[in-house]
Each structure stands twice: as structure tokens, then as C-alpha cells.
Coordinates of C-alpha atoms in Angstrom, one line a residue:
Chain R
M1 CA 32.5 16.4 -21.5
K2 CA 31.0 13.2 -22.9
D3 CA 29.5 12.8 -26.4
F4 CA 25.7 13.1 -26.4
N5 CA 25.1 12.6 -30.1
G6 CA 24.3 9.6 -32.3
K7 CA 21.8 6.9 -33.3
V8 CA 18.7 6.2 -31.1
L9 CA 17.6 2.9 -29.6
F10 CA 13.8 3.0 -28.9
L11 CA 12.6 1.1 -25.9
D12 CA 8.8 1.4 -25.9
R13 CA 8.1 0.4 -22.3
A14 CA 7.7 2.0 -18.9
D15 CA 9.4 0.9 -15.7
I16 CA 12.5 -0.7 -17.2
N17 CA 14.4 -1.6 -14.1
T18 CA 18.1 -1.9 -13.2
D19 CA 18.0 -5.7 -13.1
E20 CA 16.9 -5.7 -16.7
I21 CA 19.6 -3.1 -17.6
I22 CA 22.3 -5.2 -16.0
P23 CA 21.4 -8.4 -14.1
A24 CA 22.7 -8.8 -10.5
K25 CA 24.8 -11.8 -11.4
Y26 CA 27.2 -9.5 -13.3
L27 CA 27.7 -7.2 -10.3
T28 CA 30.7 -9.4 -9.3
E29 CA 32.7 -7.6 -11.9
I30 CA 35.0 -4.9 -10.6
S31 CA 35.7 -3.2 -14.0
K32 CA 33.2 -1.3 -16.0
S33 CA 34.3 -2.7 -19.3
A34 CA 33.5 -6.2 -18.2
L35 CA 29.8 -5.3 -18.2
Q36 CA 29.8 -4.5 -21.9
P37 CA 28.3 -7.7 -23.3
Y38 CA 25.4 -7.9 -20.7
L39 CA 23.6 -4.6 -21.2
L40 CA 19.8 -5.1 -21.3
E41 CA 20.3 -8.9 -21.2
D42 CA 17.1 -9.5 -19.2
L43 CA 14.9 -6.8 -20.9
K44 CA 11.3 -7.9 -21.1
L45 CA 10.3 -6.3 -24.4
A46 CA 8.7 -8.0 -27.4
N47 CA 10.9 -8.2 -30.5
F48 CA 13.9 -6.7 -28.7
S49 CA 17.2 -8.3 -29.5
L50 CA 20.6 -7.4 -28.2
E51 CA 21.6 -6.9 -31.9
D52 CA 19.4 -3.7 -31.7
L53 CA 22.1 -2.1 -29.5
K54 CA 24.7 -2.1 -32.2
G55 CA 25.8 1.4 -33.2
K56 CA 23.3 3.1 -30.8
S57 CA 24.4 6.0 -28.6
I58 CA 21.1 7.2 -27.1
I59 CA 18.1 5.5 -25.6
L60 CA 14.6 6.9 -25.9
T61 CA 12.1 5.3 -23.5
R62 CA 8.9 5.9 -21.4
E63 CA 8.5 6.6 -17.7
N64 CA 10.3 5.5 -14.6
F65 CA 13.4 4.2 -16.4
G66 CA 16.1 2.8 -14.1
C67 CA 13.8 1.9 -11.2
G68 CA 14.9 -0.7 -8.6
S69 CA 18.5 -1.2 -7.5
S70 CA 21.0 1.6 -6.7
R71 CA 23.6 -0.1 -8.9
E72 CA 25.7 2.3 -10.8
H73 CA 26.6 -0.6 -12.9
A74 CA 23.5 0.4 -14.9
P75 CA 24.9 3.7 -16.2
W76 CA 28.3 2.1 -16.5
A77 CA 26.9 -0.7 -18.7
L78 CA 25.4 2.0 -20.9
E79 CA 28.6 4.0 -20.9
V80 CA 30.8 1.1 -22.0
N81 CA 28.4 0.5 -24.8
G82 CA 28.8 4.1 -26.0
I83 CA 25.4 5.3 -24.6
N84 CA 25.8 8.5 -22.6
L85 CA 22.2 9.9 -23.0
V86 CA 18.9 8.4 -22.0
I87 CA 15.7 10.4 -22.8
A88 CA 12.5 9.4 -20.9
E89 CA 9.3 10.8 -19.4
N90 CA 11.0 10.5 -16.0
F91 CA 13.5 8.4 -14.2
A92 CA 13.9 6.7 -10.8
R93 CA 15.8 9.0 -8.5
I94 CA 19.0 7.0 -7.9
F95 CA 19.4 6.1 -11.5
K96 CA 19.1 9.7 -12.7
Q97 CA 21.5 10.9 -10.0
N98 CA 24.0 8.1 -11.0
M99 CA 23.9 9.2 -14.6
F100 CA 24.7 12.8 -13.8
N101 CA 27.3 11.7 -11.2
C102 CA 29.1 9.9 -14.0
G103 CA 28.9 13.0 -16.2
M104 CA 26.2 11.3 -18.3
M105 CA 22.7 12.7 -19.0
A106 CA 19.2 11.6 -18.1
V107 CA 16.9 14.0 -20.0
E108 CA 13.2 14.3 -19.2
L109 CA 10.6 15.3 -21.7
S110 CA 6.8 15.6 -21.4
K111 CA 4.6 12.5 -22.1
E112 CA 3.2 14.3 -25.2
K113 CA 6.7 15.0 -26.6
I114 CA 7.8 11.4 -25.9
D115 CA 4.7 10.1 -27.6
E116 CA 5.3 12.3 -30.6
I117 CA 8.9 11.2 -31.0
F118 CA 7.9 7.5 -30.7
K119 CA 5.1 8.1 -33.3
T120 CA 7.3 10.0 -35.7
F121 CA 10.6 8.1 -35.5
N122 CA 10.2 4.6 -33.9
G123 CA 11.1 2.0 -36.6
K124 CA 13.2 4.5 -38.6
E125 CA 16.9 5.0 -38.4
T126 CA 17.0 8.1 -36.1
T127 CA 19.8 10.3 -34.9
I128 CA 19.9 13.0 -32.2
E129 CA 22.3 15.9 -31.9
T130 CA 22.4 17.4 -28.5
D131 CA 23.0 21.1 -28.1
I132 CA 23.5 21.5 -24.4
A133 CA 24.3 25.2 -24.4
N134 CA 20.9 26.0 -26.0
G135 CA 18.9 23.1 -24.5
K136 CA 17.9 21.6 -27.9
L137 CA 17.7 18.1 -29.2
I138 CA 17.8 17.9 -33.0
I139 CA 16.1 14.7 -34.0
K140 CA 16.5 13.4 -37.5
S141 CA 15.5 10.5 -39.8
S142 CA 15.8 10.3 -43.6
D143 CA 12.5 12.2 -44.1
T144 CA 11.9 14.1 -40.9
N145 CA 13.8 16.7 -38.8
I146 CA 12.5 18.2 -35.6
E147 CA 13.9 20.2 -32.7
V148 CA 12.8 19.6 -29.1
D149 CA 13.7 21.9 -26.2
F150 CA 15.0 20.3 -23.0
S151 CA 16.3 21.5 -19.7
V152 CA 18.5 20.0 -17.0
S153 CA 19.0 21.6 -13.7
E154 CA 21.8 24.0 -13.1
F155 CA 23.4 21.5 -10.7
D156 CA 23.1 18.5 -13.0
K157 CA 24.6 20.6 -15.8
S158 CA 27.6 21.5 -13.6
L159 CA 28.1 17.8 -12.9
V160 CA 28.2 17.1 -16.7
E161 CA 30.6 19.9 -17.2
A162 CA 32.8 18.9 -14.3
G163 CA 32.9 15.3 -15.6
G164 CA 30.9 14.0 -12.6
W165 CA 30.3 14.4 -8.9
I166 CA 33.7 13.2 -7.7
N167 CA 35.5 16.0 -9.5
Y168 CA 32.9 18.5 -8.4
A169 CA 32.9 17.5 -4.8
D170 CA 36.7 17.1 -4.6
K171 CA 36.9 20.7 -5.7
N172 CA 34.2 22.1 -3.5
Y173 CA 34.1 20.2 -0.2
Chain P
M1 CA 4.9 26.8 8.0
G2 CA 6.1 23.7 9.9
K3 CA 8.5 21.1 8.7
T4 CA 8.4 17.4 8.1
I5 CA 10.8 15.1 9.9
A6 CA 13.0 14.8 6.7
Q7 CA 13.1 18.5 6.3
K8 CA 14.2 19.0 10.0
I9 CA 17.0 16.4 9.5
F10 CA 18.1 18.2 6.3
D11 CA 18.1 21.6 8.0
S12 CA 20.3 20.3 10.8
H13 CA 22.8 18.7 8.4
K14 CA 23.1 21.3 5.6
V15 CA 26.6 22.1 4.3
D16 CA 25.8 23.8 1.1
N17 CA 23.1 24.8 -1.3
P18 CA 25.0 24.8 -4.7
A19 CA 21.9 25.4 -6.9
G20 CA 18.2 25.4 -6.8
D21 CA 16.8 23.1 -4.1
I22 CA 19.9 20.9 -4.1
N23 CA 21.2 20.5 -0.5
V24 CA 24.6 19.1 0.3
I25 CA 24.2 17.5 3.7
N26 CA 26.8 16.0 6.0
L27 CA 26.4 12.3 6.9
D28 CA 26.2 10.6 10.3
A29 CA 26.9 7.2 8.8
V30 CA 28.1 5.7 5.5
F31 CA 27.3 2.0 5.2
C32 CA 29.3 -0.2 2.8
H33 CA 28.9 -3.6 1.3
E34 CA 31.1 -5.7 -1.1
I35 CA 29.1 -5.3 -4.3
T36 CA 29.0 -1.5 -4.7
T37 CA 32.0 -0.4 -2.6
P38 CA 35.0 -2.0 -4.2
V39 CA 34.7 0.1 -7.4
A40 CA 34.7 3.2 -5.2
I41 CA 37.7 2.0 -3.2
N42 CA 39.7 1.2 -6.4
D43 CA 38.8 4.6 -7.8
L44 CA 40.0 6.4 -4.7
I45 CA 43.2 4.5 -4.8
E46 CA 43.7 5.3 -8.5
R47 CA 43.0 9.0 -7.8
G48 CA 45.6 8.9 -5.0
I49 CA 43.0 10.0 -2.4
D50 CA 42.6 6.7 -0.6
R51 CA 41.2 8.2 2.6
V52 CA 37.9 8.0 4.6
F53 CA 36.3 11.1 6.1
D54 CA 35.8 9.3 9.5
P55 CA 36.5 5.6 10.1
N56 CA 34.1 5.6 13.0
K57 CA 31.2 6.7 10.9
I58 CA 31.8 4.0 8.2
K59 CA 30.2 0.7 8.8
A60 CA 31.1 -2.1 6.4
V61 CA 29.9 -5.7 5.8
I62 CA 30.3 -8.5 3.3
D63 CA 26.8 -9.7 2.8
H64 CA 25.6 -10.1 -0.7
V65 CA 27.6 -13.2 -1.6
T66 CA 29.2 -14.8 1.5
P67 CA 31.2 -16.9 2.1
S68 CA 32.6 -16.1 -1.4
K69 CA 31.4 -18.4 -4.1
D70 CA 34.1 -17.9 -6.7
S71 CA 37.2 -15.9 -7.5
K72 CA 35.4 -12.8 -8.5
T73 CA 33.3 -12.6 -5.3
A74 CA 36.4 -13.5 -3.3
T75 CA 38.2 -10.6 -4.8
Q76 CA 35.4 -8.2 -3.9
A77 CA 35.5 -9.5 -0.3
K78 CA 39.3 -9.1 -0.2
I79 CA 39.1 -5.5 -1.4
M80 CA 36.6 -4.7 1.4
R81 CA 38.7 -6.6 4.0
D82 CA 42.0 -5.0 3.1
W83 CA 40.4 -1.5 2.9
A84 CA 38.7 -1.8 6.2
R85 CA 42.0 -2.8 7.9
K86 CA 44.0 -0.1 6.2
Q87 CA 41.5 2.6 7.0
G88 CA 40.9 1.5 10.6
I89 CA 37.2 0.8 10.1
K90 CA 36.4 -1.1 13.4
D91 CA 32.8 -1.9 12.5
F92 CA 33.6 -4.3 9.7
F93 CA 31.6 -7.5 9.6
D94 CA 33.3 -10.5 7.9
V95 CA 32.4 -14.2 7.6
G96 CA 31.2 -15.4 11.0
Q97 CA 29.9 -12.0 12.1
N98 CA 28.2 -10.9 8.9
G99 CA 24.6 -10.7 7.9
V100 CA 22.2 -8.7 5.7
C101 CA 23.3 -5.1 6.0
H102 CA 19.8 -3.6 6.7
A103 CA 19.1 -6.2 9.4
L104 CA 22.7 -6.2 10.9
F105 CA 23.4 -2.4 11.2
P106 CA 20.2 -1.6 13.1
E107 CA 20.8 -4.5 15.4
K108 CA 24.2 -3.1 16.2
G109 CA 22.7 0.3 17.2
F110 CA 24.2 2.1 14.3
V111 CA 21.0 3.9 13.3
R112 CA 19.6 6.7 15.5
P113 CA 16.7 9.2 15.1
G114 CA 17.8 12.3 13.2
Y115 CA 20.7 10.6 11.5
T116 CA 21.6 11.0 7.8
I117 CA 22.7 7.7 6.2
I118 CA 23.7 6.6 2.7
M119 CA 24.7 3.3 1.3
G120 CA 25.3 1.9 -2.1
D121 CA 22.2 -0.1 -1.8
S122 CA 18.6 0.9 -2.7
H123 CA 17.1 -0.7 0.4
T124 CA 18.9 1.7 2.7
C125 CA 15.5 3.3 3.1
T126 CA 14.9 0.6 5.7
H127 CA 16.7 2.7 8.4
G128 CA 14.1 5.4 8.2
A129 CA 12.1 3.2 10.6
F130 CA 14.2 4.8 13.3
G131 CA 13.3 8.3 12.3
A132 CA 16.4 8.8 10.2
F133 CA 16.9 10.0 6.6
A134 CA 18.4 7.0 4.9
A135 CA 18.8 6.8 1.2
G136 CA 20.3 4.4 -1.3
V137 CA 22.8 5.9 -3.6
G138 CA 25.1 4.8 -6.5
T139 CA 28.8 4.1 -6.2
T140 CA 29.8 7.7 -7.1
D141 CA 27.7 9.2 -4.3
L142 CA 29.1 6.5 -2.0
E143 CA 32.6 7.3 -3.0
V144 CA 32.1 11.0 -2.2
G145 CA 30.4 10.0 1.0
I146 CA 33.4 7.8 2.0
L147 CA 35.9 10.6 1.2
K148 CA 34.1 13.7 2.2
G149 CA 31.2 12.7 4.4
V150 CA 28.6 14.5 2.4
C151 CA 25.9 13.8 -0.2
A152 CA 23.7 16.0 -2.4
F153 CA 19.9 15.6 -2.5
H154 CA 16.9 17.7 -3.5
Y155 CA 15.3 19.2 -0.5
P156 CA 12.8 16.5 0.6
E157 CA 9.2 16.5 -0.4
T158 CA 7.1 14.0 1.6
I159 CA 4.1 11.8 1.1
K160 CA 2.4 11.3 4.4
I161 CA 0.7 7.9 4.7
E162 CA -1.5 7.6 7.7
I163 CA -2.2 3.9 8.3
T164 CA -5.5 3.3 10.2
G165 CA -7.5 0.3 11.3
T166 CA -6.6 -3.0 12.9
L167 CA -4.7 -5.8 11.2
Q168 CA -6.6 -9.0 10.8
K169 CA -5.2 -12.4 11.7
N170 CA -2.4 -13.6 9.3
V171 CA -2.0 -10.0 7.9
F172 CA 1.4 -8.4 8.6
A173 CA 3.6 -5.4 7.8
K174 CA 4.5 -6.9 4.5
D175 CA 0.9 -7.0 3.4
V176 CA 0.5 -3.4 4.5
I177 CA 3.4 -2.2 2.4
L178 CA 2.5 -4.4 -0.6
S179 CA -1.0 -2.9 -0.5
I180 CA 0.4 0.7 -0.3
I181 CA 2.7 0.1 -3.3
G182 CA -0.2 -1.5 -5.2
K183 CA -2.2 1.7 -4.5
I184 CA 0.4 4.4 -5.4
G185 CA 2.5 2.4 -8.0
V186 CA 6.2 1.8 -8.6
N187 CA 6.6 5.4 -9.5
G188 CA 4.2 6.8 -6.9
A189 CA 6.8 8.2 -4.5
T190 CA 9.7 9.0 -6.8
N191 CA 11.9 11.8 -5.4
K192 CA 9.8 11.8 -2.3
V193 CA 10.1 10.6 1.3
M194 CA 7.4 8.2 2.4
E195 CA 6.4 9.1 6.0
F196 CA 4.4 6.3 7.6
T197 CA 2.2 7.4 10.6
G198 CA -1.0 6.6 12.3
P199 CA -2.2 4.1 14.9
V200 CA -1.1 1.0 13.0
V201 CA 2.5 2.3 12.8
D202 CA 2.4 3.4 16.4
R203 CA 1.6 -0.2 17.4
M204 CA 4.2 -1.7 15.2
T205 CA 7.5 -3.1 16.5
M206 CA 10.8 -1.8 15.1
E207 CA 11.1 -4.9 13.0
E208 CA 7.7 -4.3 11.4
R209 CA 8.5 -0.7 10.8
M210 CA 11.7 -1.8 9.1
T211 CA 9.7 -4.1 6.8
L212 CA 7.4 -1.1 6.0
C213 CA 10.3 1.3 5.3
N214 CA 12.3 -1.3 3.4
M215 CA 10.0 -1.3 0.5
A216 CA 9.6 2.5 0.1
I217 CA 12.1 2.2 -2.8
E218 CA 9.7 -0.1 -4.6
A219 CA 7.4 2.9 -4.9
G220 CA 10.3 5.0 -6.0
G221 CA 10.7 6.6 -2.5
T222 CA 14.0 8.2 -1.5
S223 CA 13.6 7.1 2.1
G224 CA 10.8 5.6 4.3
V225 CA 10.5 7.2 7.7
C226 CA 8.6 6.6 10.9
Y227 CA 8.5 8.9 13.9
P228 CA 10.8 7.9 16.8
D229 CA 8.7 7.0 19.8
R230 CA 8.9 4.8 23.0
T231 CA 9.3 1.7 20.8
T232 CA 12.3 3.2 19.2
V233 CA 13.8 4.2 22.6
D234 CA 13.2 0.7 24.0
Y235 CA 14.9 -0.9 20.9
L236 CA 17.9 1.5 21.1
W237 CA 18.2 1.7 24.9
E238 CA 21.2 -0.6 25.4
F239 CA 23.1 1.6 23.0
I240 CA 22.1 5.0 24.3
K241 CA 21.7 4.4 28.0
N242 CA 24.9 6.3 28.7
D243 CA 23.8 9.3 26.7
Y244 CA 20.5 9.8 28.5
S245 CA 19.5 9.9 32.1
S246 CA 16.2 8.0 31.5
K247 CA 14.1 6.6 28.6
E248 CA 11.8 9.6 29.1
D249 CA 14.7 11.9 28.6
A250 CA 15.7 10.1 25.3
L251 CA 12.1 10.1 24.1
E252 CA 11.9 13.9 24.6
D253 CA 15.1 14.4 22.7
F254 CA 14.1 12.2 19.8
S255 CA 10.6 13.7 19.6
K256 CA 12.1 17.0 18.4
W257 CA 12.5 15.3 15.0
N258 CA 8.8 14.5 14.6
S259 CA 7.0 16.4 11.8
D260 CA 5.2 19.6 12.8
S261 CA 1.4 19.5 12.6
D262 CA 1.4 22.2 10.0
A263 CA 4.2 20.7 7.9
A264 CA 3.6 20.8 4.1
Y265 CA 3.2 17.5 2.3
S266 CA 3.1 16.9 -1.4
I267 CA 0.4 14.2 -0.8
K268 CA -1.5 13.1 2.2
L269 CA -3.0 9.6 2.2
T270 CA -5.1 7.7 4.6
H271 CA -4.7 3.9 4.2
D272 CA -7.2 1.8 6.1
I273 CA -6.1 -1.7 6.6
S274 CA -9.1 -3.1 8.5
N275 CA -10.2 -5.2 5.6
L276 CA -6.7 -6.0 4.3
K277 CA -6.1 -9.7 3.4
P278 CA -2.8 -11.5 2.9
M279 CA -1.2 -10.1 -0.3
M280 CA 1.1 -11.3 -3.0
T281 CA 2.6 -9.9 -6.2
V282 CA 1.8 -11.4 -9.6
G283 CA 3.7 -9.8 -12.5
Y284 CA 7.2 -8.4 -12.7
K285 CA 6.7 -5.2 -10.8
P286 CA 6.1 -4.8 -7.0
D287 CA 2.9 -2.8 -7.6
E288 CA 1.2 -5.8 -9.3
V289 CA -0.4 -7.0 -6.1
Q290 CA -3.5 -9.0 -5.3
E291 CA -5.0 -10.8 -2.4
V292 CA -3.9 -14.4 -2.0
N293 CA -7.4 -15.8 -2.9
G294 CA -6.6 -19.4 -3.8
K295 CA -8.9 -19.2 -6.8
E296 CA -6.1 -20.0 -9.1
K297 CA -3.5 -22.6 -8.0
I298 CA -0.1 -21.0 -8.5
K299 CA 2.4 -23.8 -8.1
V300 CA 5.8 -23.0 -6.9
D301 CA 9.2 -24.7 -7.0
Q302 CA 11.0 -22.9 -4.2
I303 CA 10.1 -21.0 -1.1
Y304 CA 12.6 -18.4 0.2
I305 CA 12.3 -16.9 3.7
G306 CA 14.9 -14.2 4.4
S307 CA 16.3 -10.9 3.2
C308 CA 16.3 -7.3 4.6
T309 CA 12.6 -7.2 4.2
N310 CA 11.6 -10.3 6.2
G311 CA 14.6 -12.2 7.6
R312 CA 14.4 -11.0 11.2
I313 CA 13.4 -13.0 14.3
E314 CA 9.8 -11.9 14.2
D315 CA 9.5 -13.1 10.6
L316 CA 11.0 -16.5 11.5
R317 CA 8.6 -16.8 14.4
E318 CA 5.7 -16.0 12.1
A319 CA 6.7 -18.6 9.6
A320 CA 7.6 -21.2 12.2
A321 CA 4.1 -20.8 13.8
V322 CA 2.7 -22.1 10.5
L323 CA 5.3 -24.8 9.9
K324 CA 5.2 -26.3 13.4
N325 CA 4.6 -30.1 13.1
Q326 CA 4.1 -29.8 9.4
S327 CA 6.2 -31.0 6.4
I328 CA 6.8 -29.0 3.2
S329 CA 5.4 -30.4 0.0
P330 CA 7.6 -33.0 -1.7
D331 CA 7.3 -30.9 -4.9
V332 CA 9.1 -27.8 -3.4
R333 CA 12.3 -26.9 -1.8
G334 CA 12.3 -24.5 1.1
I335 CA 15.2 -22.2 2.0
L336 CA 15.5 -20.2 5.1
S337 CA 18.2 -17.6 5.5
P338 CA 18.2 -15.9 8.9
A339 CA 19.2 -12.3 8.2
T340 CA 22.0 -12.0 10.9
P341 CA 24.0 -14.3 13.2
A342 CA 22.0 -12.9 16.2
V343 CA 18.7 -13.8 14.4
Y344 CA 20.1 -17.3 13.7
K345 CA 21.2 -17.8 17.3
Q346 CA 17.9 -16.6 18.7
A347 CA 16.0 -18.9 16.3
L348 CA 18.1 -21.8 17.5
K349 CA 17.5 -20.9 21.1
E350 CA 13.7 -20.7 20.6
G351 CA 13.7 -24.0 18.7
L352 CA 12.6 -22.3 15.4
I353 CA 15.4 -23.8 13.4
D354 CA 14.3 -27.3 14.5
I355 CA 10.8 -26.5 13.2
F356 CA 12.1 -25.3 9.9
M357 CA 14.5 -28.3 9.5
D358 CA 11.9 -30.8 10.6
A359 CA 9.5 -29.4 8.0
G360 CA 12.2 -29.9 5.4
F361 CA 13.7 -26.5 5.0
C362 CA 17.4 -25.9 4.2
V363 CA 18.9 -23.3 6.5
T364 CA 21.7 -21.2 5.1
N365 CA 24.0 -18.7 6.7
P366 CA 22.9 -15.1 6.8
T367 CA 23.4 -13.5 3.3
C368 CA 21.5 -11.6 0.6
G369 CA 22.4 -14.3 -1.9
A370 CA 19.2 -15.7 -3.4
C371 CA 17.2 -12.5 -3.2
L372 CA 19.0 -11.0 -6.1
G373 CA 19.9 -14.3 -7.8
M374 CA 23.5 -14.3 -6.8
S375 CA 23.9 -17.5 -4.7
N376 CA 22.3 -19.9 -2.2
G377 CA 19.0 -20.5 -4.1
V378 CA 19.1 -19.2 -7.7
L379 CA 16.1 -20.2 -9.8
A380 CA 16.3 -22.1 -13.1
S381 CA 14.4 -20.8 -16.1
G382 CA 10.7 -21.5 -15.8
E383 CA 10.8 -22.0 -12.1
V384 CA 8.6 -20.1 -9.6
C385 CA 9.6 -18.9 -6.2
A386 CA 7.4 -17.8 -3.3
S387 CA 9.6 -15.2 -1.6
T388 CA 9.6 -12.9 1.4
T389 CA 12.0 -10.5 -0.4
N390 CA 11.2 -7.2 -2.0
R391 CA 11.6 -7.5 -5.8
N392 CA 9.8 -9.6 -8.3
F393 CA 11.6 -8.1 -11.4
N394 CA 12.1 -10.3 -14.4
G395 CA 15.1 -12.6 -13.7
R396 CA 15.7 -11.2 -10.2
M397 CA 16.2 -14.6 -8.6
G398 CA 17.6 -16.2 -11.7
K399 CA 17.2 -15.8 -15.4
G400 CA 13.8 -16.9 -16.6
G401 CA 12.5 -17.4 -13.0
M402 CA 9.3 -16.0 -11.6
V403 CA 9.1 -14.4 -8.1
H404 CA 5.9 -13.9 -6.1
L405 CA 6.5 -11.6 -3.1
M406 CA 4.6 -12.3 0.1
S407 CA 4.7 -12.4 3.9
P408 CA 6.7 -15.1 5.8
A409 CA 3.3 -16.6 7.0
V410 CA 2.0 -17.0 3.4
A411 CA 5.5 -18.3 2.3
A412 CA 5.3 -20.9 5.0
A413 CA 1.8 -21.9 4.2
T414 CA 2.8 -22.1 0.5
S415 CA 5.7 -24.4 1.3
I416 CA 3.3 -26.9 2.9
A417 CA 0.7 -26.7 0.1
G418 CA 3.1 -26.5 -2.8
F419 CA 1.1 -23.7 -4.2
I420 CA 0.4 -20.2 -3.0
T421 CA -2.0 -20.2 -0.1
T422 CA -2.8 -18.6 3.3
P423 CA -2.1 -20.3 6.6
D424 CA -5.8 -20.8 7.4
K425 CA -6.4 -22.7 4.2
I426 CA -3.6 -25.2 4.5
D427 CA -5.6 -28.0 6.1
E428 CA -8.5 -27.7 3.7
E429 CA -6.2 -27.5 0.7
R430 CA -4.0 -30.4 1.8
S431 CA -7.0 -32.7 2.0
Q432 CA -8.1 -31.6 -1.5
L433 CA -4.6 -32.5 -2.8
K434 CA -5.1 -36.1 -1.5

């Protein structure tokens, strides 16, 4: 299973699309690792710089993350940058499925909870520990520590445990 | 309780129900292109399971960047080509026969009512126009589809959109779908099928229905879908005439897929288009739509007519009707990319290509190229494009470029004026320019 713990990158915007996550011109790459320098290159977000990605393992954002193209290059670009977990209000269907298909996680929390996390932690160095077995996110900064419950469907969980949909399907169909 | 068309299709294709409302369904067709398939092919080779579930059900095309523009795209094309040969995929479309996948595959008769189809391309929802369940997927789903002929989805919930009224002059299917996306938002149909019904859809041609379904994904929809009817039968007849004794027979068979009158919908909308005007997008999301009102002069640098949304013959006729005996503004460049070789040939035959070229358009070979900023019309930073495509995302047609989505008629009018305008305002606005 992949690692779902680490420092958090806050992206305070809704509808971040797959062209922003990885522009189409890089889809000519046929290895995942080649995508590494280009993650979020076209993100339209005030004060965001690609430097902000350094050392981050988790993205926390607003609604409809990953809308647009079906490109699995979006989760791959995250993966090769050490990001295996995105937390948002909700996701575009294909992006979310691609994340779990790769054994990564797209976790949905309520708008209220996302608001609270942004309010409490955005701007501070924040880490999240993910307890999948008990469905808990432990969110920490130097002065605050909260626990948030989350759930992913039984099927998505089995994909994460199997290491993705190919392993699962190869075994079952 | 009755069922929706998508639910009927799911129930007839169900293989497994591994958990909750997850349905694993078998696939009638897996479509492949050179951007998302090579990684799947290489992974299957690496895993030592380099097989396909059924070479007759796999249709493949090189369309996104073609002919190849550099070593990387040439490598992607070569991987597809070698794989198609090795796996015995007969329906493989290479340079000379290739065109934009979602225009080419319907034209070849590969889409039928009741089919389940996946492709590693979000605009696969286009094929729902034929009464199919057709969904865009990522490379992993595609890889499993190629290998096993199955895919997993949530059991479909549906938004029913009944489109009523009569379209005014210079208002087209593109304007209808832009107005719907504007109404429900880019997240309005996420995880749901968008079922388009009503008298306006009944009167639409297959090409118009494809334009409608093509942009379902821009509202987050899993698939667009229209009921198969006499128009569907007529379009498909040359491919199905050996399977049915008559068109009536085919129609009766296809009608079994239509949603039951007591089917359950998550949302039902009525969308009256009687007062709809030509539409365009303004920001960086497809739901940021407004009427083309001409109040503000939005100058453009490039006009692009093409793509899986609006690159078919009816779209070219619509634009050519506006461009006939006109010249494009000296301040713009116009690019036409007929979506398939058949569209290109038909346009030549009808004299449409002459009209475009005499007006000053460049005509490219069929390809997705410029729509996603990969080739054949990439924007420079700060440039603006009036485009008949489906996405106005930041950087979509080139880093730092701005895209306004619109119908082919408005794109054609815009190419003449040099700023975004409607066909009926061209003469008036041209005189103002002088």
C-alpha cells in the first residue's frame, strides 16, 4: 500500500482541472517519471508558486478537483511528486476513479470540514497522518491538532489494498 | 419502478457487483487513441499479459497529434501501430485514414444503441447520442478494458433534461449545450448520466445530438445519452441492414432501450430554448457562458473550427454559409480542421473548402491538435482564440492563451469581423470598422 502521510499543500480554489494539473503538451511522455517537473504548471491561483510543492505529500483543496480530461497523467504527476492523497469537498468522477485505480486516495470531506481545516491550518506548516483502518485523518500544526473522520467505499478501499484496479481485475475477472 | 436507458444498458451487461452500487459491466467496444493507450500497452507488455480481450471489439486511431510532429509523438504512434498489427486489430486508423476519434468511430458504424463503450478520453460521452452508455476513463480502466473487456462503474443515476421550444435562426446545438452547462455548472452532473430528451432533441440530426452529448463531461456527466429513434436508424442503416428485415424492425428493437415513463431520476429539468441566443464562454470554465451581445468588442487572434464537438460536415456547412463571398479580417488567422477524411472529402465535393480557403482560412488534416494545444494552431501567451471546441481551460490551446467557445456560425462571423460577433451583425459591424 502507498504512503498517505506527510506535509499538506493547500490549494484554495474550486474546479482545478486536469489541464492545470498537467498540461496536455506533456502527454507525449510515455513514462510517468518524465511528468515530475510539470505538476500544476498551469494552475491559476494567486500567490501559488511551483516552489510550494516542495516536500508536500498531500493536497487539500475545494470542490470538483480534477475536472476535465480523463488523463491519468494527472494522478501520475501527483504520484511521481510523492503525493498519493488528495482531500477535497468532491472530485470529478474520472479523476477520482483514476486515483483509486492507481492505488492512491481521493478523500471527500464535507464543505464545513474543509472550511474548518482551511481556516485552522492554511498558512501554517501542516502534516496529516492517515489511519485507513479506523478512517481517521490526524491533522497537525505546531499549535493545533485535530482528528477528522473520513470514509471511502468498500470497493475503493479494496483497490487501495490491492495496489490498484489492474491487480484487482486480473485476480477477479 | 421503471428504469432509465442507462440502467437498462447496465442491467443487460452486468458481470459482477463487487461492493455497494459498483457494477462491473462487460464492454461492447473499447476505443483507443495514441495519447492514453501506449502507457497501457507498455504496462501489459511489462506484466507479461500482452493480450486483448477481443480484437474485433477494439477500435484504434492515431488522432491527437497526426502526422507525428516530433520524436515523442512518433513513438506514441509507433507503439499504437505495432500493437494493432500484433493484436490483429483490423479497425485501426493511421495517417491517411485517421480523424478525430469521436467523429470517426460513429461514422464507421461502431456505435450502436444499447452498447457499452469506454475510451481513455473524456469526450467519449459523445457516443451516447446513439443511445449507448459511453464513458471516458483513465489509462488503468482502459488497460483492464483492453485485457478483460470489463469496466467498473457506480450504478447510473440520471439527470433528465427535456429540451423544449424552437431554435431561432443562428442558434445551434452548441448553443443549447453551452446554455445547459451554464445553468447546471461544471459540477452539475458529476457521477450522473445526462439524458437529453424532448421535441428539440427529437428534431435534431445525429450530428447535432453528438454535439449535445459531447459536452456532457463539461458538466461532470459520466455519459450523455439520447433515445435511439428513426433518425438513429437512418444514420446506422448502411451498417445494420443485414441484421434487420426493415427500418421499422430496427426501430422496434432499438426502442427497447428507451427509458420507462416511471423511471427514477435524480433530477428532472425542462430547458426551454425558444429565446436562446448565440452563446459563448468568457472565463476559464465551460459554465462561464453568456450571450454573444456585441456590447464589448472581444478581439481575437485566431479562429479554430474543428474538433469532436463541431468538426463534422453540418458544422462546416454552417460556417461556410456565413463565410461565402467574405474574407476574414487581416488581423486574424483562421484554421479549419475537418474532423475526418470523409468530412474533408464531402466538404471538397460541396465546394465548402473553396469557400473557407477563398475567405483566407488554412485547412489542416483531420486531427485533435489545436483543441488541446498540442499541434496545428497552438496559441502564444496573451493570444485569444474563438473556437468551436469544448474546453476553455487556462492554457488549454497554449500556455497563457485565452479560449472562447462558440458555435461554428459565430466562429465564422468572428473571423470576418476580427472580434466576437454573430452572423447577422457582420455587415453592420464591418461598416463600423471602416
